[in-house]
CSV table of C-alpha atoms and ligand atoms in Angstrom, one decimal:
chain,number,residue,atom,x,y,z
K,7,UNK,CA,17.7,-7.1,-11.6
K,8,UNK,CA,14.6,-8.9,-12.6
K,9,UNK,CA,11.3,-7.3,-13.5
K,10,UNK,CA,9.0,-7.8,-10.5
K,11,UNK,CA,5.4,-7.0,-9.5
K,12,UNK,CA,4.4,-5.7,-6.1
K,13,UNK,CA,1.1,-4.9,-4.4
K,14,UNK,CA,0.5,-1.3,-3.4
K,15,UNK,CA,-2.4,0.2,-1.4
K,16,UNK,CA,-3.3,3.9,-1.3
K,17,UNK,CA,-4.8,4.1,2.2
K,18,UNK,CA,-7.9,5.9,3.4
K,19,UNK,CA,-6.0,9.0,4.7
K,20,UNK,CA,-4.7,9.6,1.2
K,21,UNK,CA,-7.9,8.7,-0.8
K,22,UNK,CA,-9.9,11.0,1.5
K,23,UNK,CA,-7.5,13.9,0.7
K,24,UNK,CA,-7.7,13.2,-3.1
K,25,UNK,CA,-4.0,12.3,-3.3
K,26,UNK,CA,-4.2,9.3,-5.6
K,27,UNK,CA,-2.9,11.1,-8.6
K,28,UNK,CA,0.0,12.7,-6.8
K,29,UNK,CA,1.0,9.4,-5.3
K,30,UNK,CA,0.7,7.6,-8.6
K,31,UNK,CA,3.0,10.3,-10.1
K,32,UNK,CA,5.6,9.4,-7.5
K,33,UNK,CA,5.5,5.7,-8.6
K,34,UNK,CA,5.6,6.6,-12.3
K,35,UNK,CA,8.5,9.1,-11.9
K,36,UNK,CA,10.4,6.3,-10.1
K,37,UNK,CA,10.0,4.0,-13.1
K,38,UNK,CA,7.2,1.9,-11.6
K,39,UNK,CA,4.3,1.0,-14.0
K,40,UNK,CA,0.7,0.7,-12.7
K,41,UNK,CA,-0.4,-2.5,-14.4
K,42,UNK,CA,-3.6,-3.0,-12.4
K,43,UNK,CA,-5.7,-0.7,-10.2
K,44,UNK,CA,-9.1,-0.5,-8.6
K,45,UNK,CA,-10.9,1.4,-5.8
K,46,UNK,CA,-12.5,-0.8,-3.2
K,47,UNK,CA,-13.9,-0.5,0.4
K,48,UNK,CA,-12.6,-3.3,2.6
K,49,UNK,CA,-14.8,-4.9,5.2
K,50,UNK,CA,-13.3,-5.2,8.7
K,51,UNK,CA,-13.0,-8.9,8.2
K,52,UNK,CA,-11.1,-8.4,4.9
K,53,UNK,CA,-8.7,-5.9,6.5
K,54,UNK,CA,-8.1,-8.4,9.4
K,55,UNK,CA,-7.3,-11.1,6.9
K,56,UNK,CA,-5.0,-9.0,4.8
K,57,UNK,CA,-3.0,-7.9,7.9
K,58,UNK,CA,-3.2,-11.2,9.8
K,59,UNK,CA,0.6,-11.2,10.2
K,60,UNK,CA,0.1,-8.3,12.6
K,61,UNK,CA,-2.7,-9.9,14.6
K,62,UNK,CA,-0.8,-9.9,17.8
K,63,UNK,CA,0.6,-6.4,17.6
K,64,UNK,CA,-0.9,-3.7,19.9
K,65,UNK,CA,-1.9,-1.5,16.9
K,66,UNK,CA,-3.9,-4.3,15.1
K,67,UNK,CA,-7.4,-3.0,15.9
K,68,UNK,CA,-6.4,0.6,15.1
K,69,UNK,CA,-4.8,-0.5,11.8
K,70,UNK,CA,-7.6,-2.7,10.6
K,71,UNK,CA,-10.4,-0.3,11.6
K,72,UNK,CA,-8.6,2.5,9.7
K,73,UNK,CA,-8.1,0.3,6.6
K,74,UNK,CA,-11.8,-0.5,6.6
K,75,UNK,CA,-12.9,3.1,7.4
K,76,UNK,CA,-13.1,4.4,3.8
K,77,UNK,CA,-12.2,3.3,0.3
K,78,UNK,CA,-8.7,2.4,-0.7
K,79,UNK,CA,-7.0,2.1,-4.1
K,80,UNK,CA,-5.3,-1.3,-4.6
K,81,UNK,CA,-2.8,-1.6,-7.4
K,82,UNK,CA,-0.1,-3.7,-8.9
K,83,UNK,CA,3.2,-1.9,-9.7
K,84,UNK,CA,5.7,-3.4,-12.1
K,85,UNK,CA,9.3,-2.7,-12.9
K,86,UNK,CA,13.0,-3.5,-12.3
K,87,UNK,CA,13.3,-4.5,-8.6
K,88,UNK,CA,9.8,-3.2,-8.1
K,89,UNK,CA,9.4,-4.5,-4.5
K,90,UNK,CA,12.5,-2.7,-3.1
K,91,UNK,CA,12.0,0.3,-5.4
K,92,UNK,CA,8.4,0.8,-4.1
K,93,UNK,CA,9.6,0.6,-0.5
K,94,UNK,CA,12.1,3.3,-1.3
K,95,UNK,CA,9.5,5.6,-2.9
K,96,UNK,CA,7.1,5.0,0.1
K,97,UNK,CA,9.7,5.9,2.8
K,98,UNK,CA,9.9,4.7,6.4
K,99,UNK,CA,6.8,3.4,8.2
K,100,UNK,CA,6.9,6.4,10.6
K,101,UNK,CA,6.8,9.6,8.5
K,102,UNK,CA,9.0,11.2,11.1
K,103,UNK,CA,11.8,8.9,10.0
K,104,UNK,CA,11.1,9.1,6.2
K,105,UNK,CA,13.5,10.6,3.8
K,106,UNK,CA,12.8,13.8,1.9
K,107,UNK,CA,10.8,13.3,-1.3
K,108,UNK,CA,9.2,10.0,-0.2
K,109,UNK,CA,5.4,9.6,-0.2
K,110,UNK,CA,5.2,9.1,3.5
K,111,UNK,CA,7.4,12.2,4.2
K,112,UNK,CA,5.2,14.4,1.9
K,113,UNK,CA,1.8,13.0,2.6
K,114,UNK,CA,1.5,10.7,5.7
K,115,UNK,CA,-0.3,12.0,8.8
K,116,UNK,CA,1.1,9.6,11.4
K,117,UNK,CA,2.7,6.2,11.8
K,118,UNK,CA,-0.8,4.7,11.6
K,119,UNK,CA,-2.2,6.9,8.8
K,120,UNK,CA,0.8,6.6,6.6
K,121,UNK,CA,-0.8,6.8,3.2
K,122,UNK,CA,0.5,3.7,1.4
K,123,UNK,CA,1.1,0.0,1.9
K,124,UNK,CA,3.8,-1.9,-0.1
K,125,UNK,CA,4.7,-5.6,-0.2
K,126,UNK,CA,8.0,-6.4,1.6
K,127,UNK,CA,9.3,-9.5,-0.3
K,128,UNK,CA,8.6,-11.6,-3.4
K,129,UNK,CA,6.5,-14.2,-1.4
K,130,UNK,CA,4.3,-11.6,0.2
K,131,UNK,CA,4.0,-9.7,-3.1
K,132,UNK,CA,2.7,-12.8,-4.8
K,133,UNK,CA,0.2,-13.5,-2.0
K,134,UNK,CA,-1.0,-9.9,-1.7
K,135,UNK,CA,-1.5,-9.5,-5.5
K,136,UNK,CA,-3.6,-12.8,-5.4
K,137,UNK,CA,-5.5,-11.5,-2.4
K,138,UNK,CA,-6.9,-8.5,-4.5
K,139,UNK,CA,-6.6,-9.4,-8.2
K,140,UNK,CA,-7.8,-12.3,-10.4
K,141,UNK,CA,-5.8,-13.6,-13.3
K,142,UNK,CA,-8.2,-11.9,-15.7
K,143,UNK,CA,-7.3,-8.5,-14.2
K,144,UNK,CA,-3.6,-9.0,-14.6
K,145,UNK,CA,-2.5,-8.3,-18.1
K,146,UNK,CA,0.8,-10.0,-19.0
V,21,DAT,P1,5.0,-1.0,6.6
V,21,DAT,O1,3.6,-0.5,6.2
V,21,DAT,O2,6.0,0.1,6.4
V,21,DAT,O3,5.4,-2.3,5.9
V,21,DAT,P2,4.6,-2.6,9.0
V,21,DAT,O4,4.4,-3.8,8.1
V,21,DAT,O5,5.6,-2.7,10.1
V,21,DAT,O6,5.0,-1.3,8.2
V,21,DAT,O7,3.2,-2.2,9.7
V,21,DAT,C1,2.0,-2.3,8.9
V,21,DAT,C2,1.2,-1.0,9.2
V,21,DAT,O8,0.8,-1.0,10.6
V,21,DAT,C3,1.9,0.3,9.1
V,21,DAT,O9,2.0,0.8,7.7
V,21,DAT,C4,1.1,1.2,10.0
V,21,DAT,C5,0.7,0.3,11.1
V,21,DAT,N1,1.7,0.4,12.2
V,21,DAT,C6,2.9,-0.1,12.3
V,21,DAT,N2,3.5,0.3,13.4
V,21,DAT,C7,2.6,1.0,14.1
V,21,DAT,C8,2.6,1.7,15.4
V,21,DAT,N3,3.7,1.7,16.2
V,21,DAT,N4,1.5,2.4,15.7
V,21,DAT,C9,0.4,2.4,14.9
V,21,DAT,N5,0.3,1.8,13.7
V,21,DAT,C10,1.4,1.1,13.3
V,22,MG,MG1,4.7,-4.2,6.1
């Protein structure tokens, strides 16, 4: 499988509880390399733009207000099959359905406050990385 890059976000419920290091250890233990990372505070407009694909969903306001509520850590993860591997390490969207050992099983508070975001396909990974990082911030 090819070396890929994917966009990860450590969400406000996790940054608030000081879990960035524990979550990063899960990525590294799975063979994912953190090749870019920064802490930012999204505006509501930026959160709405990032999650525009969900604009018609009933939870859109809850989701975007949550994502803009406190700082997040945005990061680029790299590795063999990184997009699917990251989704495995994250676990199911609803922590009640997440497998043991996954980030969401161990740390998520609810389906909304579920600790991490991860890109779901090569096209969205490329778009989401470009949303947050400039070429200068992405070391080859
Ligand atoms: P994922 O983050 O696993 O890719 P998604 O893309 O379907 O899940 O949804 C994006 C986020 O929206 C998800 O991480 C949390 C929120 N969300 C999804 N379904 C929800 C629901 N039923 N109630 C509240 N928030 C929800
Ligand atoms: Mg998604």
